[in-house]
XYZ file of C-alpha atoms in Angstrom:
767
model
C 0.000 0.000 0.000
C 1.383 3.509 -0.833
C 2.829 5.518 2.103
C 0.356 8.438 1.821
C -2.521 5.972 1.867
C -1.182 4.323 4.994
C -0.923 7.753 6.670
C -4.483 8.664 5.684
C -5.701 5.286 6.984
C -3.872 5.844 10.263
C -5.518 9.254 10.837
C -9.073 8.100 10.095
C -9.894 6.580 13.564
C -9.286 9.925 15.341
C -11.314 11.774 12.764
C -14.154 9.307 13.084
C -14.052 9.524 16.901
C -14.220 13.326 16.759
C -17.160 13.254 14.371
C -18.954 10.657 16.492
C -18.469 12.789 19.625
C -19.858 15.867 17.831
C -22.809 13.799 16.589
C -23.561 12.504 20.122
C -23.321 15.984 21.606
C -25.742 17.277 18.960
C -28.263 14.603 19.907
C -27.846 15.165 23.669
C -28.104 18.961 23.277
C -31.347 18.623 21.287
C -33.106 16.284 23.750
C -36.307 17.374 25.570
C -34.979 15.554 28.646
C -32.270 16.929 30.922
C -28.912 15.119 31.105
C -26.772 15.363 34.280
C -23.362 13.679 34.647
C -21.554 13.689 37.972
C -18.316 12.252 39.341
C -17.953 9.694 42.125
C -18.312 12.477 44.749
C -21.554 13.864 43.293
C -20.173 16.951 41.533
C -21.522 17.826 38.087
C -19.149 17.236 35.192
C -21.667 17.819 32.405
C -25.240 19.171 31.987
C -27.040 19.494 28.668
C -28.954 22.700 27.666
C -32.355 21.237 28.723
C -31.055 20.482 32.256
C -29.631 23.991 32.538
C -32.868 25.589 31.246
C -34.946 23.488 33.659
C -32.899 24.702 36.679
C -32.410 28.319 35.518
C -28.604 28.122 35.099
C -26.162 28.140 32.195
C -24.392 24.881 31.376
C -21.117 26.336 32.598
C -22.674 27.431 35.926
C -23.805 23.871 36.671
C -20.320 22.356 36.159
C -18.836 21.731 39.587
C -22.123 22.015 41.525
C -22.935 19.196 43.937
C -26.269 17.423 43.399
C -27.414 18.590 46.869
C -27.409 22.199 45.573
C -30.174 21.492 43.033
C -32.372 19.211 45.172
C -35.331 20.625 47.104
C -34.530 20.470 50.851
C -37.396 18.127 51.737
C -36.064 15.595 49.173
C -32.417 15.584 50.368
C -32.601 12.342 52.403
C -34.497 10.585 49.603
C -31.887 11.710 47.026
C -29.025 10.685 49.329
C -30.396 7.151 49.610
C -30.791 6.928 45.845
C -27.231 8.299 45.271
C -25.735 5.664 47.563
C -27.197 2.907 45.359
C -25.027 3.972 42.382
C -21.705 3.037 43.992
C -23.175 -0.431 44.460
C -23.966 -0.632 40.757
C -27.765 -0.186 41.130
C -29.693 1.825 38.541
C -33.132 3.223 39.449
C -35.944 5.541 38.399
C -37.853 7.706 40.889
C -39.895 10.870 41.342
C -38.459 13.822 43.299
C -38.327 17.636 43.501
C -35.499 19.882 42.207
C -34.982 23.553 43.049
C -34.217 26.284 40.485
C -31.942 29.279 40.859
C -35.111 31.296 41.701
C -36.058 28.803 44.438
C -38.985 27.336 42.480
C -39.955 23.679 42.923
C -39.695 21.480 39.831
C -41.321 18.014 40.014
C -39.263 15.551 37.968
C -38.682 11.874 37.241
C -34.978 10.896 37.329
C -33.556 7.738 35.758
C -29.982 7.290 37.084
C -27.367 4.794 35.858
C -23.945 4.220 37.549
C -20.689 4.605 35.519
C -17.718 2.251 36.013
C -14.211 2.212 34.501
C -12.121 -0.921 34.820
C -14.434 -2.049 37.635
C -14.110 1.193 39.589
C -17.138 3.497 40.220
C -16.437 6.883 38.578
C -19.858 8.595 38.796
C -23.302 8.453 37.207
C -25.421 9.739 34.339
C -28.989 10.872 35.043
C -31.880 11.575 32.674
C -34.277 14.211 34.087
C -37.892 14.518 32.862
C -39.787 17.691 33.770
C -43.329 16.628 34.890
C -44.711 20.047 35.800
C -47.338 19.869 33.021
C -48.306 16.346 34.068
C -48.657 17.476 37.687
C -50.735 20.458 36.622
C -52.971 18.124 34.598
C -53.355 15.791 37.587
C -54.218 18.783 39.763
C -56.930 19.878 37.328
C -58.317 16.347 37.017
C -58.357 16.019 40.807
C -60.227 19.325 41.062
C -62.790 18.097 38.494
C -63.345 14.821 40.359
C -63.728 16.689 43.650
C -66.341 18.897 41.992
C -68.135 15.767 40.764
C -68.845 14.868 44.412
C -70.378 18.314 44.950
C -72.449 17.897 41.768
C -73.563 14.412 42.827
C -75.024 15.864 46.037
C -77.058 18.415 44.086
C -80.414 17.369 42.681
C -81.028 20.673 40.892
C -80.098 21.101 37.208
C -79.651 24.899 37.603
C -77.254 24.411 40.506
C -75.290 21.703 38.652
C -74.974 23.983 35.594
C -73.503 26.787 37.744
C -71.030 24.391 39.440
C -69.880 23.076 36.028
C -69.202 26.498 34.499
C -67.549 27.754 37.696
C -65.186 24.774 37.401
C -64.523 25.541 33.717
C -63.659 29.126 34.663
C -61.572 28.565 37.798
C -59.988 25.154 37.156
C -59.643 25.015 33.356
C -59.249 28.809 32.895
C -61.946 28.955 30.187
C -63.225 32.534 30.421
C -65.874 32.185 27.674
C -67.952 28.993 27.925
C -71.606 27.978 27.458
C -73.683 25.005 28.579
C -76.498 23.962 26.228
C -79.071 21.247 27.004
C -80.998 19.172 24.437
C -84.743 19.724 24.147
C -85.781 16.283 22.814
C -89.333 17.292 21.968
C -88.227 20.133 19.660
C -84.819 18.628 18.704
C -83.072 21.850 19.716
C -80.187 23.017 21.903
C -81.287 25.510 24.569
C -78.740 27.696 26.388
C -78.819 26.823 30.106
C -75.826 28.719 31.556
C -72.956 30.853 30.192
C -69.775 32.617 31.320
C -67.887 35.471 29.618
C -68.797 38.518 27.567
C -71.384 37.185 25.102
C -73.087 39.415 22.551
C -76.874 40.151 22.648
C -77.146 38.751 19.098
C -75.911 35.354 20.235
C -78.285 32.439 19.493
C -79.714 30.851 22.660
C -81.754 28.219 20.766
C -79.997 26.207 18.061
C -81.727 23.579 15.838
C -79.787 20.316 16.111
C -80.685 19.230 12.578
C -79.538 22.532 11.054
C -76.383 22.978 8.974
C -75.174 25.922 11.098
C -73.642 25.592 14.532
C -70.572 23.709 15.770
C -72.602 22.943 18.889
C -75.382 21.446 16.726
C -72.860 19.244 14.912
C -71.438 17.947 18.217
C -74.965 17.310 19.605
C -75.887 15.473 16.405
C -72.749 13.291 16.138
C -71.788 12.917 19.803
C -68.133 13.708 18.917
C -65.979 16.601 20.179
C -64.705 19.374 17.853
C -61.594 21.562 18.361
C -61.661 24.343 15.753
C -58.341 26.264 15.585
C -59.766 29.063 13.335
C -63.564 29.490 13.264
C -63.321 31.961 10.369
C -62.519 29.010 8.114
C -65.425 26.859 9.331
C -68.798 27.375 7.605
C -70.632 25.846 10.575
C -69.644 28.647 12.979
C -72.479 30.685 14.535
C -71.760 34.152 15.965
C -71.340 34.089 19.751
C -68.257 35.910 21.069
C -67.125 39.156 19.429
C -63.732 38.543 17.794
C -63.809 34.792 18.402
C -61.063 32.800 16.668
C -61.048 29.326 18.319
C -63.827 27.060 19.553
C -63.789 23.819 21.572
C -67.082 21.933 21.909
C -67.633 18.562 23.646
C -70.827 16.490 24.114
C -72.484 15.786 27.466
C -73.467 12.116 27.044
C -75.149 9.290 28.925
C -73.897 6.184 27.115
C -74.585 7.054 23.444
C -77.308 9.601 24.174
C -76.315 13.292 23.959
C -78.122 15.402 26.569
C -76.191 18.644 26.033
C -72.861 20.247 25.069
C -70.115 22.379 26.675
C -68.845 25.032 24.268
C -65.735 27.197 24.932
C -64.541 30.095 22.716
C -61.355 32.192 22.611
C -60.162 35.318 20.773
C -56.812 33.607 20.135
C -56.056 31.332 17.203
C -55.429 27.654 18.019
C -56.183 28.429 21.674
C -57.185 24.937 22.809
C -54.826 21.986 23.136
C -55.517 18.250 23.096
C -55.061 18.400 26.875
C -57.808 21.071 27.107
C -60.082 18.825 25.067
C -59.518 15.845 27.357
C -60.091 17.954 30.484
C -63.321 19.444 29.111
C -64.515 15.943 28.077
C -63.835 14.729 31.629
C -65.844 17.642 33.041
C -68.663 16.877 30.552
C -68.683 13.232 31.642
C -69.029 14.219 35.310
C -71.743 16.723 34.325
C -73.702 14.003 32.510
C -73.617 11.721 35.558
C -74.716 14.533 37.902
C -77.569 15.609 35.605
C -78.720 12.022 35.121
C -78.691 11.572 38.918
C -80.830 14.700 39.283
C -83.272 13.400 36.658
C -83.454 9.980 38.321
C -84.139 11.526 41.715
C -86.964 13.565 40.186
C -88.380 10.387 38.660
C -88.006 8.554 41.971
C -89.902 11.327 43.716
C -92.730 11.344 41.152
C -92.795 7.538 41.137
C -93.095 7.512 44.922
C -96.046 9.914 44.683
C -97.579 7.763 41.924
C -97.184 4.568 43.987
C -98.673 6.291 47.020
C -101.675 7.432 44.962
C -102.217 3.803 43.833
C -101.956 2.451 47.386
C -104.176 5.225 48.728
C -106.886 4.482 46.145
C -107.065 0.738 46.856
C -110.273 -0.723 48.260
C -108.134 -2.951 50.468
C -106.564 -1.768 53.700
C -102.743 -1.617 53.716
C -100.824 -1.880 57.008
C -97.013 -1.806 57.256
C -95.271 -2.537 60.563
C -91.670 -2.681 61.785
C -89.929 -5.775 63.122
C -91.481 -5.175 66.576
C -95.046 -4.926 65.251
C -95.518 -1.151 65.408
C -97.263 0.536 62.480
C -95.087 2.621 60.154
C -97.697 3.196 57.426
C -101.477 2.778 57.022
C -103.409 3.753 53.890
C -106.669 5.767 54.024
C -108.851 2.647 53.573
C -107.665 0.895 56.750
C -107.696 4.153 58.733
C -111.325 4.691 57.722
C -112.167 1.021 58.369
C -110.809 1.230 61.923
C -111.950 4.808 62.645
C -108.534 6.417 63.244
C -107.018 9.582 61.804
C -103.583 8.019 62.200
C -102.371 4.512 63.026
C -98.621 5.140 62.876
C -96.960 4.045 66.110
C -99.769 1.709 67.170
C -99.042 -1.979 67.778
C -101.045 -4.553 65.830
C -102.448 -5.929 69.122
C -104.393 -2.661 69.507
C -106.488 -3.354 66.378
C -107.198 -7.103 66.906
C -109.917 -8.533 69.178
C -108.419 -10.304 72.261
C -109.438 -13.859 71.280
C -107.591 -13.584 67.935
C -104.286 -12.251 69.310
C -102.733 -15.675 70.040
C -103.367 -16.810 66.436
C -101.877 -13.557 65.129
C -98.804 -14.024 67.343
C -98.214 -17.475 65.846
C -98.517 -16.073 62.322
C -96.269 -13.089 63.120
C -93.447 -15.329 64.381
C -93.255 -17.079 60.990
C -92.631 -13.790 59.127
C -89.007 -13.717 60.321
C -88.462 -16.934 58.385
C -89.861 -15.472 55.152
C -93.313 -17.102 55.390
C -96.391 -15.484 53.821
C -99.924 -16.434 54.803
C -103.573 -15.541 54.377
C -106.226 -16.142 57.026
C -109.382 -14.760 58.664
C -109.280 -12.553 61.725
C -111.446 -9.966 63.506
C -110.412 -6.310 63.689
C -111.258 -3.981 66.566
C -112.209 -0.405 65.625
C -111.613 2.773 67.602
C -115.248 2.683 68.747
C -115.083 -0.980 69.801
C -116.868 -2.431 66.749
C -115.736 -5.854 65.539
C -114.960 -6.254 61.798
C -114.387 -9.700 60.269
C -111.569 -9.514 57.706
C -109.205 -11.546 55.566
C -105.555 -10.595 56.104
C -102.768 -11.483 53.667
C -99.359 -10.809 55.208
C -95.905 -10.761 53.620
C -92.515 -10.270 55.338
C -90.201 -7.384 54.426
C -86.438 -7.890 54.230
C -83.556 -5.492 53.614
C -80.117 -6.926 52.806
C -81.272 -10.269 54.180
C -82.466 -8.786 57.493
C -86.137 -8.937 58.566
C -87.413 -5.351 58.937
C -91.182 -5.811 59.269
C -94.418 -6.961 57.658
C -96.908 -5.685 55.091
C -100.518 -6.723 55.501
C -103.480 -6.370 53.120
C -106.882 -6.383 54.881
C -110.214 -7.120 53.157
C -113.438 -6.232 55.004
C -115.802 -9.248 54.725
C -118.711 -7.957 56.858
C -121.217 -8.195 53.993
C -120.179 -11.740 53.094
C -120.517 -12.753 56.750
C -124.014 -11.292 57.000
C -125.193 -13.211 53.935
C -123.525 -16.409 55.144
C -125.249 -16.117 58.502
C -128.569 -15.540 56.787
C -128.081 -18.659 54.661
C -127.080 -20.721 57.694
C -130.235 -19.661 59.522
C -132.290 -20.637 56.484
C -130.691 -24.079 56.347
C -131.181 -24.653 60.084
C -134.825 -23.725 59.726
C -135.441 -26.528 57.237
C -133.032 -29.115 58.687
C -135.498 -30.509 61.235
C -138.501 -30.816 58.910
C -140.480 -34.071 59.379
C -144.035 -33.266 58.400
C -145.370 -30.267 56.596
C -148.716 -28.839 56.064
C -149.492 -29.430 52.378
C -149.916 -25.736 51.734
C -146.575 -25.059 53.365
C -144.979 -27.811 51.277
C -146.420 -26.462 48.051
C -145.018 -22.979 48.746
C -141.743 -24.047 50.256
C -138.608 -22.338 48.803
C -136.746 -25.662 49.100
C -137.358 -28.861 47.193
C -138.973 -31.649 49.295
C -139.348 -35.306 48.295
C -140.787 -38.322 50.100
C -139.494 -41.763 49.095
C -140.851 -45.153 50.225
C -138.993 -48.191 51.559
C -138.184 -49.260 47.971
C -136.514 -45.892 47.311
C -139.258 -44.842 44.916
C -140.649 -41.321 44.837
C -144.118 -40.996 46.440
C -144.249 -37.198 46.735
C -142.376 -34.144 45.445
C -143.343 -30.507 45.892
C -143.312 -27.991 42.972
C -139.835 -26.659 43.873
C -138.418 -30.193 43.795
C -139.975 -30.818 40.377
C -138.431 -27.584 39.098
C -135.011 -28.491 40.448
C -135.072 -32.000 39.021
C -136.085 -30.657 35.637
C -133.323 -28.040 35.397
C -130.874 -30.027 33.286
C -133.508 -30.492 30.623
C -135.229 -27.119 30.710
C -138.600 -28.637 31.745
C -140.262 -30.385 34.640
C -139.553 -34.085 34.898
C -142.230 -36.527 36.164
C -140.324 -38.592 38.720
C -143.326 -40.008 40.601
C -142.820 -43.745 41.163
C -139.224 -43.507 39.917
C -136.290 -44.928 41.888
C -134.499 -41.877 43.299
C -131.159 -43.407 42.370
C -132.143 -43.355 38.698
C -133.073 -39.668 38.549
C -130.728 -37.949 35.976
C -129.571 -35.253 38.398
C -128.540 -37.919 40.943
C -126.793 -40.115 38.372
C -125.067 -37.123 36.791
C -123.417 -36.328 40.127
C -122.601 -40.010 40.771
C -124.194 -40.092 44.232
C -126.713 -42.911 43.792
C -124.903 -45.095 46.338
C -125.320 -42.669 49.254
C -129.076 -43.335 49.403
C -128.327 -46.872 50.627
C -127.181 -45.195 53.878
C -130.768 -44.144 54.534
C -131.774 -47.821 54.964
C -129.248 -47.988 57.819
C -130.833 -45.032 59.556
C -127.986 -42.658 58.685
C -128.585 -39.053 57.749
C -127.079 -38.101 54.380
C -125.770 -34.700 53.257
C -124.218 -33.789 49.924
C -123.542 -30.741 47.772
C -124.080 -31.238 44.035
C -124.080 -29.039 40.941
C -125.886 -28.844 37.604
C -126.436 -26.568 34.595
C -129.563 -24.366 34.530
C -131.844 -23.694 31.548
C -129.965 -20.422 30.972
C -126.688 -22.323 30.804
C -125.371 -21.150 34.181
C -123.961 -23.531 36.765
C -126.048 -23.859 39.939
C -125.197 -25.516 43.264
C -127.566 -27.563 45.404
C -127.459 -28.871 48.966
C -129.087 -32.306 49.312
C -130.056 -33.732 52.738
C -131.852 -36.975 53.549
C -133.447 -38.213 56.812
C -134.641 -41.831 57.344
C -138.185 -42.674 58.507
C -138.590 -45.721 60.766
C -141.628 -47.447 62.248
C -140.254 -49.219 65.232
C -137.055 -50.731 63.877
C -138.353 -51.055 60.354
C -137.254 -48.650 57.539
C -140.373 -47.262 55.864
C -138.940 -44.429 53.763
C -137.151 -41.088 53.875
C -137.522 -37.338 53.418
C -135.099 -35.697 50.949
C -134.629 -31.879 51.008
C -132.819 -30.011 48.221
C -131.869 -26.349 48.735
C -130.506 -24.019 46.031
C -127.186 -22.732 47.492
C -125.873 -21.093 44.314
C -125.769 -17.628 45.900
C -123.828 -18.911 48.900
C -121.340 -20.666 46.621
C -120.834 -17.537 44.582
C -120.152 -15.585 47.758
C -117.613 -18.197 48.854
C -115.927 -18.042 45.460
C -115.906 -14.249 45.587
C -114.473 -14.396 49.078
C -111.729 -16.792 47.947
C -111.017 -14.553 44.964
C -110.740 -11.540 47.288
C -108.404 -13.483 49.554
C -106.145 -14.514 46.669
C -106.123 -11.015 45.213
C -105.233 -9.580 48.613
C -102.504 -12.185 48.971
C -101.163 -11.340 45.502
C -101.183 -7.574 46.167
C -99.398 -8.185 49.470
C -96.810 -10.260 47.635
C -96.371 -7.657 44.867
C -96.293 -4.642 47.183
C -94.271 -6.332 49.907
C -91.854 -8.385 47.814
C -91.518 -6.960 44.289
C -91.636 -3.266 45.249
C -89.471 -4.005 48.295
C -86.887 -5.704 46.078
C -86.933 -2.833 43.575
C -86.480 -0.224 46.317
C -83.671 -2.317 47.827
C -81.945 -2.489 44.410
C -82.284 1.301 44.028
C -80.879 1.850 47.554
C -77.943 -0.424 46.757
C -77.156 1.361 43.501
C -77.456 4.787 45.181
C -75.004 3.697 47.876
C -72.543 2.353 45.275
C -73.029 5.491 43.163
C -72.200 7.732 46.117
C -69.011 5.766 46.851
C -67.937 5.100 43.257
C -64.335 6.064 42.475
C -64.433 5.887 38.695
C -66.754 6.976 35.909
C -67.457 3.459 34.633
C -68.774 2.350 38.044
C -70.951 5.479 38.280
C -72.414 4.814 34.822
C -73.182 1.184 35.675
C -75.022 2.198 38.863
C -76.951 4.953 37.058
C -78.093 2.303 34.536
C -79.053 -0.017 37.403
C -81.202 2.724 38.994
C -82.891 3.461 35.660
C -83.802 -0.182 35.132
C -85.185 -0.498 38.669
C -87.276 2.670 38.220
C -88.687 1.353 34.949
C -89.570 -1.980 36.609
C -91.307 -0.189 39.490
C -93.130 2.137 37.108
C -94.317 -0.803 34.958
C -95.548 -2.633 38.058
C -97.480 0.407 39.301
C -98.980 1.002 35.834
C -100.138 -2.630 35.597
C -101.811 -2.451 39.025
C -103.520 0.793 37.989
C -104.623 -0.787 34.689
C -106.226 -3.717 36.552
C -108.255 -1.252 38.613
C -109.521 0.689 35.572
C -110.136 -2.013 32.914
C -113.929 -1.978 33.322
C -114.089 1.820 33.144
C -112.273 2.103 29.805
C -114.481 2.740 26.755
C -114.305 0.289 23.818
C -113.797 2.041 20.476
C -112.557 1.583 16.919
C -108.835 1.103 17.546
C -105.842 0.980 15.163
C -104.255 -2.458 15.752
C -101.274 -1.877 13.426
C -100.163 1.232 15.340
C -100.694 -0.549 18.652
C -98.236 -3.287 17.593
C -95.732 -0.684 16.328
C -95.930 1.335 19.580
C -95.448 -1.805 21.656
C -92.349 -2.754 19.640
C -90.885 0.754 20.118
C -91.681 0.677 23.853
C -90.137 -2.782 24.468
C -86.976 -1.768 22.610
C -86.763 1.392 24.703
C -87.487 -0.537 27.908
C -85.025 -3.409 27.345
C -81.262 -3.218 26.887
C -81.320 -6.451 24.828
C -80.848 -6.663 21.046
C -84.380 -7.237 19.662
C -85.421 -8.047 16.078
C -89.155 -8.034 15.353
C -90.188 -9.405 11.960
C -93.614 -8.096 10.929
C -95.919 -9.863 8.472
C -99.126 -7.803 8.726
C -101.328 -8.431 5.690
C -103.455 -5.239 5.864
C -104.689 -2.330 7.968
C -106.797 -3.528 10.932
C -109.241 -1.640 13.137
C -110.449 -3.662 16.125
C -112.894 -3.181 19.008
C -110.467 -2.230 21.772
C -108.699 0.705 23.436
C -105.155 1.739 24.411
C -104.912 -1.106 26.951
C -104.245 -3.330 23.916
C -100.688 -1.880 23.935
C -100.147 -3.516 27.340
C -101.218 -6.906 25.942
C -98.569 -6.856 23.221
C -95.937 -5.283 25.520
C -96.383 -8.029 28.157
C -96.131 -10.782 25.512
C -92.960 -9.208 24.051
C -91.549 -8.832 27.585
C -92.233 -12.523 28.283
C -90.453 -13.472 25.030
C -87.377 -11.449 26.018
C -87.331 -12.825 29.564
C -87.239 -16.441 28.345
C -84.796 -15.942 25.460
C -81.278 -16.246 26.799
C -79.347 -15.165 23.706
C -79.120 -12.079 21.499
C -80.630 -11.127 19.224
C -84.111 -11.832 20.602
C -86.082 -12.698 17.444
C -89.874 -12.263 17.466
C -92.143 -12.980 14.470
C -95.512 -11.196 14.283
C -98.138 -12.041 11.656
C -101.863 -11.349 11.340
C -104.907 -13.009 9.798
C -108.651 -12.307 9.828
C -110.976 -15.208 10.600
C -114.579 -15.522 11.826
C -114.887 -11.837 12.738
C -111.614 -11.759 14.670
C -108.125 -10.453 13.893
C -105.677 -13.142 15.060
C -102.197 -11.849 15.921
C -99.603 -14.667 16.016
C -96.532 -13.774 18.124
C -93.745 -16.368 17.935
C -90.418 -16.204 19.813
C -87.430 -18.584 19.812
C -86.747 -18.740 23.540
C -86.884 -21.771 25.840
C -90.654 -22.083 25.375
C -93.417 -22.941 27.857
C -93.913 -26.598 28.780
C -97.300 -28.258 28.312
C -97.740 -28.564 32.092
C -96.902 -24.863 32.590
C -99.321 -23.823 29.794
C -102.119 -25.845 31.382
C -101.328 -24.364 34.791
C -101.388 -20.792 33.418
C -104.680 -21.264 31.540
C -106.272 -23.072 34.506
C -105.502 -20.207 36.913
C -106.179 -17.232 34.605
C -109.394 -16.200 36.353
C -107.639 -15.625 39.678
C -104.822 -13.174 40.329
C -102.061 -15.416 41.706
C -98.351 -16.156 41.572
C -99.148 -19.209 39.379
C -100.079 -16.955 36.458
C -98.123 -13.803 37.349
C -99.248 -10.222 36.785
C -98.495 -10.376 33.037
C -100.803 -13.201 31.894
C -103.527 -12.218 34.360
C -103.518 -8.652 32.992
C -103.528 -9.922 29.379
C -106.530 -12.164 30.108
C -108.477 -9.390 31.886
C -107.879 -6.855 29.101
C -108.815 -9.267 26.291
C -111.872 -10.407 28.252
C -112.990 -6.747 28.337
C -112.640 -6.638 24.520
C -114.571 -9.961 24.160
C -111.272 -11.331 22.884
C -109.024 -14.172 23.994
C -105.496 -15.565 23.768
C -104.034 -19.020 23.255
C -100.600 -20.508 23.979
C -99.878 -22.886 21.096
C -97.432 -25.736 20.617
C -94.238 -24.677 18.822
C -91.212 -26.713 17.716
C -88.993 -24.005 19.173
C -89.891 -21.197 21.538
C -93.456 -20.058 22.223
C -96.338 -18.963 19.979
C -99.121 -16.884 21.509
C -102.234 -16.056 19.440
C -104.183 -12.945 20.450
C -107.729 -12.697 19.019
C -109.626 -9.369 19.010
C -113.014 -8.645 17.397
C -112.803 -6.492 14.256
């Protein structure tokens, strides 16, 4: 190789080293992080421009300074401990405070690495990150979250709006900011609160669907906008004189926009990404606070609504604590017992003495979750005794027994009629011989049979009774009593053999009258003996249809009272307990996601309670609603919209309606379809919930077929539901009972049909 080439080759390593050093220094000097190098004793040997700028010194001034001169006094011991780790070869990263030349605190994160040469510790190199902006952001976020607690305690939208804009002014330093709320009915933004010098010409109502308005665009899309120069944006609406920048963020509950926060500035590009995030955080807290306020208003109105339902009931409602003292009594029971107020009274004060022991036994079982229904006698303020049916249900809160709810039904009228019927029966029980005139005019049927069981005499009433199944009198004279159609129909022929043994017989039987109604009869037979020889018998038949109807009505009243007690004591109690739980969790929630989940939980519970109250009210008013020409198609469409709004499930309804239908019904028909759709959703355990709806006209009825693909209803369950439809009970539930009652009012009906998969319910309404 030539000599000059060898020389050039020999000089290249130094040249390359110099260039590499210059290159490294250029990189270090251009970093946004500070670089500090110190020797083994802690004295600075190098500091890059960023480090010097951060501390308020020149690079030269920092050379030779000990690290203790740039550390905030309160952090000295911490820094000393960290520094000692380096000589042991330990690198670490930590947060601390530095002090500038002007004695200002600078929060930083330091990443320090020890330096060794030939195994000997010679110092360290530290990378310093200035976190003042981060700390300022944390401070602002903390202030916003602290304000969210204040907003959560307020139930007034006006007050919340003022708190929000005060926070925007004082915490975020937004001097010109507006809060608009959505008016859903008019699809407009209405100005609720503003800060800053706004012009009189500023729009306070902005159409959401309009082309103009950055606020309208944000309300429509649900997405924030940061406009650096509003003069270049055609959507801008005049608000602040000389405005150049605008930042607008939505106030949202889930995907629903309920308002916007809109800030303006006279500076170009005034709002940063950090400002946007802070304002979005404030908007999120605002949404939660406003939703809470709305829910509390709904809770209050719902409470008033529920109270109006309870206060209008014909049944007495009594609520007591775990010790038996009254905490609530509705107007009906106060009137029944003759008191202006019952609160604070013990149940023993309203029960006659001889019934207290029975009531004590029943009361003890409440603590174990037992419900019961039984007869008792109430004692009024004036000392009057009132026979009643009581249906009692226990109340629990978080698994702890807190009292009892009782529903009382006054049965004085039933008792009077029963007593009258008993007296009538006793009057005729001891008949042996009658004056013929008396027999002919007797209100009970009387028959005399001989020793061969053949009819020798029957009075007119008996002939009428025996002829009822055929719509005419039947000549039974000389006929064996055991062969009479009414006797054979009830399969009681064998009991007449007891008369030969001298035994009295008694039996209740039923038949169908000429008008097609079922009647009930009480049959009694007394043997006639001459010496020890059987010579015949007297048979008395009394029409007890009215008594039976009263008993059935009484049983129906008892079951309805029991059901209302169960609904009011259990379902409403559970809903209120759920609401209380969500409110407690909402108050103590530490993050936005938890708050949102609890707000949703409260909304669902309110909707359940509202639906329950509306169904109870509907049951009470079915007979009073006028039947009219009613649009069935729109009823189905409304019900679909309502169930989709009510449920958070994914629902697909496939309509196959062949024409426009007008049926003989009213707006209660919406509840029929809603309850059927709700049942379909409840028993479909996958999304989407698919429901097919088709119509057909047949024999003067419009038949609406509603088919879902859930788990279906078993044959035994269908039979049980249909068997118990006439009585309000837990076997049918509120839904099917309400459906049956409403359709019965329309002279309609419904049928649960067999389906290969899911359930098909056919609703038939007269056209």
